[in-house]
PDB file of C-alpha atoms in Angstrom:
ATOM      1  CA  MET A 482       3.777 -15.375 -12.458  1.00 54.00           C
ATOM      2  CA  ALA A 483       0.573 -15.849 -10.382  1.00 60.00           C
ATOM      3  CA  LYS A 484      -0.676 -17.936  -7.986  1.00 64.00           C
ATOM      4  CA  LYS A 485      -3.818 -18.671  -7.945  1.00 63.00           C
ATOM      5  CA  THR A 486      -6.386 -19.937  -4.500  1.00 64.00           C
ATOM      6  CA  VAL A 487      -9.800 -20.840  -5.412  1.00 64.00           C
ATOM      7  CA  ALA A 488     -12.641 -21.259  -2.365  1.00 65.00           C
ATOM      8  CA  SER A 489     -15.676 -22.578  -2.823  1.00 64.00           C
ATOM      9  CA  LEU A 490     -19.044 -20.390  -1.707  1.00 59.00           C
ATOM     10  CA  GLN A 491     -22.483 -21.334  -1.621  1.00 61.00           C
ATOM     11  CA  THR A 492     -25.375 -19.033  -1.217  1.00 56.00           C
ATOM     12  CA  SER A 493     -29.087 -19.887  -0.704  1.00 61.00           C
ATOM     13  CA  SER A 494     -29.453 -20.348  -4.559  1.00 62.00           C
ATOM     14  CA  LYS A 495     -26.172 -19.328  -6.372  1.00 74.00           C
ATOM     15  CA  ARG A 496     -22.631 -21.198  -6.350  1.00 82.00           C
ATOM     16  CA  LEU A 497     -19.756 -18.966  -6.335  1.00 85.00           C
ATOM     17  CA  THR A 498     -16.351 -19.512  -6.059  1.00 88.00           C
ATOM     18  CA  LYS A 499     -13.999 -16.624  -4.744  1.00 90.00           C
ATOM     19  CA  ALA A 500     -10.337 -16.663  -6.538  1.00 91.00           C
ATOM     20  CA  ILE A 501      -7.111 -15.027  -5.689  1.00 91.00           C
ATOM     21  CA  LYS A 502      -4.287 -14.364  -8.004  1.00 92.00           C
ATOM     22  CA  MET A 503      -0.598 -12.764  -7.290  1.00 92.00           C
ATOM     23  CA  VAL A 504       0.246 -10.432  -9.452  1.00 90.00           C
ATOM     24  CA  LYS A 505       3.923  -8.835  -9.681  1.00 91.00           C
ATOM     25  CA  SER A 506       4.380  -4.847  -9.859  1.00 89.00           C
ATOM     26  CA  PRO A 507       5.926  -3.367 -13.022  1.00 90.00           C
ATOM     27  CA  LYS A 508       7.001  -0.712 -11.087  1.00 91.00           C
ATOM     28  CA  THR A 509       8.285  -1.915  -7.723  1.00 92.00           C
ATOM     29  CA  GLY A 510       8.340  -5.792  -8.341  1.00 91.00           C
ATOM     30  CA  ALA A 511       6.002  -6.374  -5.056  1.00 95.00           C
ATOM     31  CA  TYR A 512       3.172  -8.790  -5.140  1.00 93.00           C
ATOM     32  CA  THR A 513      -0.152  -7.214  -4.562  1.00 92.00           C
ATOM     33  CA  PHE A 514      -3.585 -10.078  -4.497  1.00 92.00           C
ATOM     34  CA  LYS A 515      -6.427  -9.261  -6.450  1.00 92.00           C
ATOM     35  CA  GLU A 516      -9.696 -10.853  -5.361  1.00 92.00           C
ATOM     36  CA  SER A 517     -12.746 -11.663  -6.979  1.00 91.00           C
ATOM     37  CA  VAL A 518     -15.938 -13.586  -6.500  1.00 90.00           C
ATOM     38  CA  MET A 519     -17.616 -15.428  -9.735  1.00 89.00           C
ATOM     39  CA  ASP A 520     -18.864 -17.964 -11.287  1.00 88.00           C
ATOM     40  CA  PRO A 521     -16.671 -21.346 -10.823  1.00 88.00           C
ATOM     41  CA  SER A 522     -17.149 -21.632 -15.139  1.00 88.00           C
ATOM     42  CA  SER A 523     -15.124 -18.123 -15.476  1.00 89.00           C
ATOM     43  CA  VAL A 524     -12.357 -19.006 -13.244  1.00 89.00           C
ATOM     44  CA  ASN A 525     -10.048 -19.940 -15.557  1.00 89.00           C
ATOM     45  CA  ASP A 526     -10.299 -17.114 -17.633  1.00 90.00           C
ATOM     46  CA  TRP A 527      -9.876 -14.647 -14.716  1.00 88.00           C
ATOM     47  CA  LEU A 528      -6.810 -16.002 -13.994  1.00 87.00           C
ATOM     48  CA  ALA A 529      -5.617 -15.887 -17.544  1.00 89.00           C
ATOM     49  CA  LYS A 530      -5.716 -12.148 -17.587  1.00 82.00           C
ATOM     50  CA  LYS A 531      -2.754 -10.052 -16.659  1.00 67.00           C
TER      51      LYS A 531
END
């Protein structure tokens, strides 16, 4: 189960997006958060990966 939060960040010349994904650990069952700053067009691909 993954929830997504997407925030738009804008620098001087490039537009970037920070995506946060909640991932469940298979060993403990606890949830962890993975963050990444990337181009807005690649957010959906990153969120779809496990």
